[in-house]
Structure formats: structure tokens, C-alpha cells
């Protein structure tokens, strides 16, 4: 299977602190790859480097062979690497459908001035975005809340809306930042199924950071483990569960912390 995204010897230093140190791995097309590690392992920093919200101190990130690290974040998103956030990209005073429509504007053909004056291209874009938003709502099973204000949504629906916003940008690789955070078991399993459907039915490649180890072990094709900014393991869920370095990193206990 061909790699669509490659992280090559990526490092990030903040003064004398090395947050990410010489990390390398690849993500295959159509794969669900999870990045895990204890608190402070460098997972969030790595995500920011891949999506170019932070500049690398060394190494490079490539998408289908094209270097994308240190570009403007919106340029990386236009190329197809889209990061979802826990809640910061959601307009709480807008409805679910309105939020998804707004997210489509990364793909707009009309200029900002065109939208201001209501040009034909702008009207065409809006019609296209509306149809696409309805398609995403149907795909994710959000029809019952399409006209609900985002401010009224419970945690599970907020996470689903964040995923819908990511889908609206037509990504090649979707980066999910703790998509199961704050959910109960039932909500988590429903979201696990949704992420799988993104891969199986929409052909998306998914890279996610997550603390919920039972969910990770259930959803991941492969797992990359970080500790103190360095990659200490990479493999299938079963291989990671039995890896001595991983067990040691999680406080040396073979328990539910890493899905054992």
C-alpha cells in the first residue's frame, strides 16, 4: 500500500526544550493510524507540525511526495491535509447546517468580493455548498439536529459536527484531535463507527491523536507511540499491547491504560 503522508525525521525545539525529536513514520492511503503516548509525549505538537500550525526545526512532512511543512496552514488544508479541532472551529451561534456550509468556503471559486456583491459564481458556490452540506449531514446521521444551534449540542454531537466541518473541506488526510474526548462509552463506539465509515465509504485516510486506549485498539490499523518527544514503537494494536517499551512508558502497568 502506497504512503500518502510521510513524516521524515521531524523535530521541534522551543529554545532548549526539544518537544519532538527526529520522529519518522508514514501513513498509507486508506489507513487509520493512531498516535498515542502519555501526557507530555509530544503528540499535540506533532499534529501541529504535520498541519503546519507550527514550523518544524528539522525534517520534513510530505503529502504524495510534496513537502508541506512550514507552509501556511490554509495552504496545507487546500492541498488536502485537514485538522479538526475539539471545538474552536465551531460557530456556536450558527446552526449545524450553517457551520458545515461555512466550512466549504475553503473550496470556493468566487472571490471574497464576489460573495459580497452576490456574483453568479458566488451563488453557484453557495448552492453547491448547501447540497454538499446536506450530503454530509445525511452521511453522519445528523438530520435530526441540522437546524439546531451549535451552542445547544451535547458533547457527542459537537464532536460529530467537528468531523462534518472537516469533511466539508474535501480532505485527502483527515487529522482528528482527540475525537472521543469527553464521550461516554456509547457515544465513543458510535464515533468509532463513524470514523471507520469515513475510511470505508469515503476513502479517507485518517490520522488521529487519542487518549481513549480501548477505542484506539478497536479502530487503529497501526499505532505510533511517542514518549518524551521520541517515537518508541510502531505497529499493529496487538504488537503495541505487547511492546515492553510501551508498557514501561505507561507507568509500567499492564492494565486498561493501554488496552490490556
mmCIF file of C-alpha atoms in Angstrom:
data_model
loop_
_atom_site.group_PDB
_atom_site.id
_atom_site.type_symbol
_atom_site.label_atom_id
_atom_site.label_comp_id
_atom_site.label_asym_id
_atom_site.label_seq_id
_atom_site.Cartn_x
_atom_site.Cartn_y
_atom_site.Cartn_z
ATOM 1 C CA UNK A 1 0.000 0.000 0.000
ATOM 2 C CA UNK A 2 1.437 3.384 -1.016
ATOM 3 C CA UNK A 3 2.179 6.065 1.548
ATOM 4 C CA UNK A 4 0.122 9.230 1.129
ATOM 5 C CA UNK A 5 1.669 11.154 4.049
ATOM 6 C CA UNK A 6 5.250 10.861 5.258
ATOM 7 C CA UNK A 7 6.830 12.321 8.375
ATOM 8 C CA UNK A 8 10.596 12.296 7.925
ATOM 9 C CA UNK A 9 12.937 12.939 10.878
ATOM 10 C CA UNK A 10 10.719 15.760 12.128
ATOM 11 C CA UNK A 11 11.891 17.734 15.156
ATOM 12 C CA UNK A 12 10.649 20.762 17.059
ATOM 13 C CA UNK A 13 12.661 22.744 19.568
ATOM 14 C CA UNK A 14 11.424 25.540 21.800
ATOM 15 C CA UNK A 15 14.616 27.170 22.974
ATOM 16 C CA UNK A 16 16.429 24.492 24.960
ATOM 17 C CA UNK A 17 13.420 22.162 25.047
ATOM 18 C CA UNK A 18 13.035 19.505 22.371
ATOM 19 C CA UNK A 19 9.318 18.705 22.152
ATOM 20 C CA UNK A 20 9.570 16.381 19.131
ATOM 21 C CA UNK A 21 12.843 14.640 18.337
ATOM 22 C CA UNK A 22 13.619 13.035 14.975
ATOM 23 C CA UNK A 23 10.215 11.354 14.514
ATOM 24 C CA UNK A 24 9.575 9.389 11.321
ATOM 25 C CA UNK A 25 6.628 7.344 10.090
ATOM 26 C CA UNK A 26 4.362 7.060 7.064
ATOM 27 C CA UNK A 27 0.593 6.903 6.681
ATOM 28 C CA UNK A 28 -0.719 4.661 3.928
ATOM 29 C CA UNK A 29 -3.616 5.677 1.703
ATOM 30 C CA UNK A 30 -6.895 4.486 3.195
ATOM 31 C CA UNK A 31 -5.344 3.737 6.584
ATOM 32 C CA UNK A 32 -6.428 4.687 10.102
ATOM 33 C CA UNK A 33 -3.255 5.438 12.047
ATOM 34 C CA UNK A 34 -3.330 6.495 15.703
ATOM 35 C CA UNK A 35 -0.661 8.429 17.579
ATOM 36 C CA UNK A 36 -0.648 7.707 21.307
ATOM 37 C CA UNK A 37 1.569 8.401 24.287
ATOM 38 C CA UNK A 38 1.497 9.599 27.888
ATOM 39 C CA UNK A 39 0.724 13.220 28.707
ATOM 40 C CA UNK A 40 3.544 15.459 27.516
ATOM 41 C CA UNK A 41 4.778 12.928 24.961
ATOM 42 C CA UNK A 42 4.655 15.452 22.105
ATOM 43 C CA UNK A 43 1.509 14.226 20.352
ATOM 44 C CA UNK A 44 -0.215 17.598 20.039
ATOM 45 C CA UNK A 45 3.000 19.288 18.936
ATOM 46 C CA UNK A 46 3.491 16.637 16.256
ATOM 47 C CA UNK A 47 -0.049 17.211 14.984
ATOM 48 C CA UNK A 48 0.614 20.934 14.756
ATOM 49 C CA UNK A 49 3.810 20.273 12.797
ATOM 50 C CA UNK A 50 2.038 17.974 10.326
ATOM 51 C CA UNK A 51 -0.751 20.510 9.744
ATOM 52 C CA UNK A 52 1.815 23.361 9.674
ATOM 53 C CA UNK A 53 0.339 25.247 12.627
ATOM 54 C CA UNK A 54 3.908 25.098 13.944
ATOM 55 C CA UNK A 55 7.109 25.333 11.928
ATOM 56 C CA UNK A 56 9.485 22.390 12.099
ATOM 57 C CA UNK A 57 13.001 22.792 13.480
ATOM 58 C CA UNK A 58 14.182 19.910 11.311
ATOM 59 C CA UNK A 59 12.961 17.211 8.960
ATOM 60 C CA UNK A 60 10.027 17.396 6.588
ATOM 61 C CA UNK A 61 6.426 16.338 6.054
ATOM 62 C CA UNK A 62 5.294 15.327 2.572
ATOM 63 C CA UNK A 63 1.871 14.724 1.039
ATOM 64 C CA UNK A 64 2.039 12.483 -2.030
ATOM 65 C CA UNK A 65 5.704 13.431 -2.353
ATOM 66 C CA UNK A 66 5.173 17.201 -1.986
ATOM 67 C CA UNK A 67 6.687 18.950 1.012
ATOM 68 C CA UNK A 68 4.014 20.646 3.108
ATOM 69 C CA UNK A 69 5.742 21.512 6.384
ATOM 70 C CA UNK A 70 6.206 25.223 7.090
ATOM 71 C CA UNK A 71 3.622 26.262 4.509
ATOM 72 C CA UNK A 72 0.721 28.439 5.628
ATOM 73 C CA UNK A 73 -1.867 26.261 7.441
ATOM 74 C CA UNK A 74 -4.618 27.213 4.986
ATOM 75 C CA UNK A 75 -2.358 26.204 2.080
ATOM 76 C CA UNK A 76 -1.819 22.781 3.671
ATOM 77 C CA UNK A 77 -5.575 22.436 4.136
ATOM 78 C CA UNK A 78 -6.177 23.314 0.478
ATOM 79 C CA UNK A 79 -3.694 20.622 -0.528
ATOM 80 C CA UNK A 80 -5.719 18.093 1.444
ATOM 81 C CA UNK A 81 -4.354 17.724 4.989
ATOM 82 C CA UNK A 82 -7.114 18.984 7.268
ATOM 83 C CA UNK A 83 -7.004 19.062 11.038
ATOM 84 C CA UNK A 84 -10.160 19.072 13.129
ATOM 85 C CA UNK A 85 -10.148 20.791 16.490
ATOM 86 C CA UNK A 86 -12.119 19.902 19.567
ATOM 87 C CA UNK A 87 -14.420 22.936 19.447
ATOM 88 C CA UNK A 88 -12.543 26.017 18.283
ATOM 89 C CA UNK A 89 -13.691 25.830 14.646
ATOM 90 C CA UNK A 90 -17.392 25.759 15.552
ATOM 91 C CA UNK A 91 -19.563 28.881 15.378
ATOM 92 C CA UNK A 92 -21.870 28.391 18.331
ATOM 93 C CA UNK A 93 -24.409 30.990 17.200
ATOM 94 C CA UNK A 94 -24.921 29.146 13.891
ATOM 95 C CA UNK A 95 -26.905 26.004 13.192
ATOM 96 C CA UNK A 96 -25.272 22.677 12.388
ATOM 97 C CA UNK A 97 -26.016 23.099 8.679
ATOM 98 C CA UNK A 98 -24.751 26.691 8.617
ATOM 99 C CA UNK A 99 -21.466 25.640 10.250
ATOM 100 C CA UNK A 100 -20.905 22.972 7.612
ATOM 101 C CA UNK A 101 -21.735 25.366 4.762
ATOM 102 C CA UNK A 102 -19.238 27.932 6.091
ATOM 103 C CA UNK A 103 -16.514 25.266 6.191
ATOM 104 C CA UNK A 104 -16.944 24.703 2.445
ATOM 105 C CA UNK A 105 -15.595 28.171 1.652
ATOM 106 C CA UNK A 106 -12.062 26.794 1.593
ATOM 107 C CA UNK A 107 -13.175 25.307 -1.757
ATOM 108 C CA UNK A 108 -14.921 28.415 -3.091
ATOM 109 C CA UNK A 109 -14.284 29.550 -6.661
ATOM 110 C CA UNK A 110 -15.756 33.007 -6.125
ATOM 111 C CA UNK A 111 -13.682 35.764 -4.564
ATOM 112 C CA UNK A 112 -14.493 37.449 -1.267
ATOM 113 C CA UNK A 113 -15.731 40.444 -3.253
ATOM 114 C CA UNK A 114 -17.882 38.111 -5.332
ATOM 115 C CA UNK A 115 -19.617 36.868 -2.194
ATOM 116 C CA UNK A 116 -20.043 40.472 -1.039
ATOM 117 C CA UNK A 117 -21.823 41.555 -4.221
ATOM 118 C CA UNK A 118 -23.607 38.247 -4.788
ATOM 119 C CA UNK A 119 -21.963 37.332 -8.108
ATOM 120 C CA UNK A 120 -23.205 34.401 -10.172
ATOM 121 C CA UNK A 121 -20.150 32.350 -9.212
ATOM 122 C CA UNK A 122 -20.817 33.090 -5.546
ATOM 123 C CA UNK A 123 -24.449 31.992 -5.918
ATOM 124 C CA UNK A 124 -23.319 28.823 -7.678
ATOM 125 C CA UNK A 125 -20.837 28.119 -4.892
ATOM 126 C CA UNK A 126 -23.484 28.601 -2.219
ATOM 127 C CA UNK A 127 -25.857 26.201 -3.981
ATOM 128 C CA UNK A 128 -23.087 23.601 -4.303
ATOM 129 C CA UNK A 129 -22.063 24.029 -0.678
ATOM 130 C CA UNK A 130 -25.655 23.622 0.502
ATOM 131 C CA UNK A 131 -26.072 20.346 -1.382
ATOM 132 C CA UNK A 132 -22.743 19.074 -0.087
ATOM 133 C CA UNK A 133 -23.647 20.061 3.491
ATOM 134 C CA UNK A 134 -26.901 18.122 3.228
ATOM 135 C CA UNK A 135 -24.995 15.108 1.918
ATOM 136 C CA UNK A 136 -22.562 15.246 4.862
ATOM 137 C CA UNK A 137 -25.431 15.623 7.329
ATOM 138 C CA UNK A 138 -27.134 12.552 5.875
ATOM 139 C CA UNK A 139 -23.886 10.561 5.842
ATOM 140 C CA UNK A 140 -23.138 11.283 9.504
ATOM 141 C CA UNK A 141 -26.740 10.818 10.621
ATOM 142 C CA UNK A 142 -27.165 14.396 11.816
ATOM 143 C CA UNK A 143 -30.508 15.102 10.163
ATOM 144 C CA UNK A 144 -32.353 15.458 13.481
ATOM 145 C CA UNK A 145 -30.060 18.332 14.544
ATOM 146 C CA UNK A 146 -29.370 20.034 11.203
ATOM 147 C CA UNK A 147 -31.215 23.202 12.325
ATOM 148 C CA UNK A 148 -30.046 23.085 15.945
ATOM 149 C CA UNK A 149 -27.757 25.853 17.198
ATOM 150 C CA UNK A 150 -24.259 24.545 17.872
ATOM 151 C CA UNK A 151 -24.402 26.113 21.331
ATOM 152 C CA UNK A 152 -27.167 23.663 22.277
ATOM 153 C CA UNK A 153 -25.353 20.482 21.232
ATOM 154 C CA UNK A 154 -24.137 17.823 23.690
ATOM 155 C CA UNK A 155 -20.541 16.651 23.576
ATOM 156 C CA UNK A 156 -21.092 13.743 21.193
ATOM 157 C CA UNK A 157 -22.882 15.869 18.623
ATOM 158 C CA UNK A 158 -20.224 18.588 18.910
ATOM 159 C CA UNK A 159 -17.560 16.025 18.004
ATOM 160 C CA UNK A 160 -19.667 14.816 15.066
ATOM 161 C CA UNK A 161 -20.094 18.413 13.894
ATOM 162 C CA UNK A 162 -16.326 18.921 14.069
ATOM 163 C CA UNK A 163 -15.899 15.888 11.844
ATOM 164 C CA UNK A 164 -18.551 17.220 9.439
ATOM 165 C CA UNK A 165 -16.681 20.531 9.225
ATOM 166 C CA UNK A 166 -13.510 18.626 8.341
ATOM 167 C CA UNK A 167 -15.347 16.648 5.648
ATOM 168 C CA UNK A 168 -16.625 19.868 4.089
ATOM 169 C CA UNK A 169 -13.093 20.749 3.003
ATOM 170 C CA UNK A 170 -12.755 17.555 0.904
ATOM 171 C CA UNK A 171 -9.603 16.312 2.670
ATOM 172 C CA UNK A 172 -7.228 13.631 1.495
ATOM 173 C CA UNK A 173 -5.923 13.089 5.018
ATOM 174 C CA UNK A 174 -8.127 13.965 7.991
ATOM 175 C CA UNK A 175 -6.325 14.693 11.261
ATOM 176 C CA UNK A 176 -8.611 14.073 14.238
ATOM 177 C CA UNK A 177 -7.584 15.699 17.518
ATOM 178 C CA UNK A 178 -8.946 13.574 20.383
ATOM 179 C CA UNK A 179 -12.259 12.825 18.656
ATOM 180 C CA UNK A 180 -13.540 10.709 21.575
ATOM 181 C CA UNK A 181 -12.696 13.139 24.392
ATOM 182 C CA UNK A 182 -15.475 13.689 26.906
ATOM 183 C CA UNK A 183 -17.735 10.981 25.487
ATOM 184 C CA UNK A 184 -19.387 8.103 27.301
ATOM 185 C CA UNK A 185 -18.848 4.550 26.050
ATOM 186 C CA UNK A 186 -21.916 4.513 23.816
ATOM 187 C CA UNK A 187 -21.027 7.832 22.195
ATOM 188 C CA UNK A 188 -17.430 6.685 21.717
ATOM 189 C CA UNK A 189 -18.429 3.462 19.965
ATOM 190 C CA UNK A 190 -20.795 5.412 17.699
ATOM 191 C CA UNK A 191 -17.967 7.778 16.786
ATOM 192 C CA UNK A 192 -15.595 4.844 16.201
ATOM 193 C CA UNK A 193 -18.099 3.521 13.667
ATOM 194 C CA UNK A 194 -18.320 6.945 12.004
ATOM 195 C CA UNK A 195 -14.549 7.190 11.607
ATOM 196 C CA UNK A 196 -14.445 3.723 10.077
ATOM 197 C CA UNK A 197 -17.172 4.720 7.627
ATOM 198 C CA UNK A 198 -15.131 7.763 6.593
ATOM 199 C CA UNK A 199 -12.381 5.381 5.555
ATOM 200 C CA UNK A 200 -14.500 2.540 4.187
ATOM 201 C CA UNK A 201 -17.165 4.531 2.321
ATOM 202 C CA UNK A 202 -15.433 7.828 1.543
ATOM 203 C CA UNK A 203 -11.919 6.524 1.043
ATOM 204 C CA UNK A 204 -10.360 8.938 3.515
ATOM 205 C CA UNK A 205 -7.025 8.432 5.195
ATOM 206 C CA UNK A 206 -7.294 9.176 8.908
ATOM 207 C CA UNK A 207 -4.575 10.149 11.372
ATOM 208 C CA UNK A 208 -5.722 10.679 14.931
ATOM 209 C CA UNK A 209 -4.377 11.515 18.373
ATOM 210 C CA UNK A 210 -6.368 9.954 21.168
ATOM 211 C CA UNK A 211 -6.163 9.080 24.882
ATOM 212 C CA UNK A 212 -9.006 6.549 24.904
ATOM 213 C CA UNK A 213 -6.963 3.360 24.531
ATOM 214 C CA UNK A 214 -9.854 0.884 24.197
ATOM 215 C CA UNK A 215 -11.186 2.985 21.311
ATOM 216 C CA UNK A 216 -7.721 3.232 19.751
ATOM 217 C CA UNK A 217 -7.200 -0.528 19.950
ATOM 218 C CA UNK A 218 -10.577 -1.047 18.305
ATOM 219 C CA UNK A 219 -10.191 1.448 15.445
ATOM 220 C CA UNK A 220 -6.493 1.577 14.508
ATOM 221 C CA UNK A 221 -4.854 -0.269 11.640
ATOM 222 C CA UNK A 222 -1.489 0.796 13.041
ATOM 223 C CA UNK A 223 -0.301 2.775 16.047
ATOM 224 C CA UNK A 224 2.667 5.094 16.571
ATOM 225 C CA UNK A 225 3.742 5.599 20.193
ATOM 226 C CA UNK A 226 5.563 8.707 21.406
ATOM 227 C CA UNK A 227 7.290 9.259 24.739
ATOM 228 C CA UNK A 228 9.237 12.379 25.690
ATOM 229 C CA UNK A 229 9.055 13.569 22.084
ATOM 230 C CA UNK A 230 10.527 10.421 20.550
ATOM 231 C CA UNK A 231 8.947 7.515 18.711
ATOM 232 C CA UNK A 232 9.378 4.412 20.852
ATOM 233 C CA UNK A 233 7.176 1.955 18.965
ATOM 234 C CA UNK A 234 5.130 1.425 15.823
ATOM 235 C CA UNK A 235 2.930 -1.496 14.870
ATOM 236 C CA UNK A 236 -0.473 -3.134 14.932
ATOM 237 C CA UNK A 237 -2.679 -2.839 18.029
ATOM 238 C CA UNK A 238 -1.670 -6.346 19.129
ATOM 239 C CA UNK A 239 2.028 -5.582 18.685
ATOM 240 C CA UNK A 240 1.702 -2.350 20.675
ATOM 241 C CA UNK A 241 -0.168 -4.060 23.514
ATOM 242 C CA UNK A 242 2.733 -6.499 23.917
ATOM 243 C CA UNK A 243 5.571 -3.995 23.459
ATOM 244 C CA UNK A 244 7.707 -3.704 26.613
ATOM 245 C CA UNK A 245 8.745 -0.108 25.863
ATOM 246 C CA UNK A 246 5.100 0.926 25.577
ATOM 247 C CA UNK A 247 4.148 -0.848 28.804
ATOM 248 C CA UNK A 248 7.023 0.884 30.582
ATOM 249 C CA UNK A 249 6.033 4.291 29.176
ATOM 250 C CA UNK A 250 2.541 3.849 30.610
ATOM 251 C CA UNK A 251 3.901 3.705 34.174
ATOM 252 C CA UNK A 252 4.944 0.057 33.879
ATOM 253 C CA UNK A 253 1.446 -1.317 34.410
ATOM 254 C CA UNK A 254 -0.209 -3.854 32.149
ATOM 255 C CA UNK A 255 -3.749 -2.583 32.536
ATOM 256 C CA UNK A 256 -6.561 -0.747 30.819
ATOM 257 C CA UNK A 257 -4.316 2.273 30.219
ATOM 258 C CA UNK A 258 -3.068 0.640 27.037
ATOM 259 C CA UNK A 259 -5.963 -1.678 26.375
ATOM 260 C CA UNK A 260 -4.547 -4.794 28.043
#
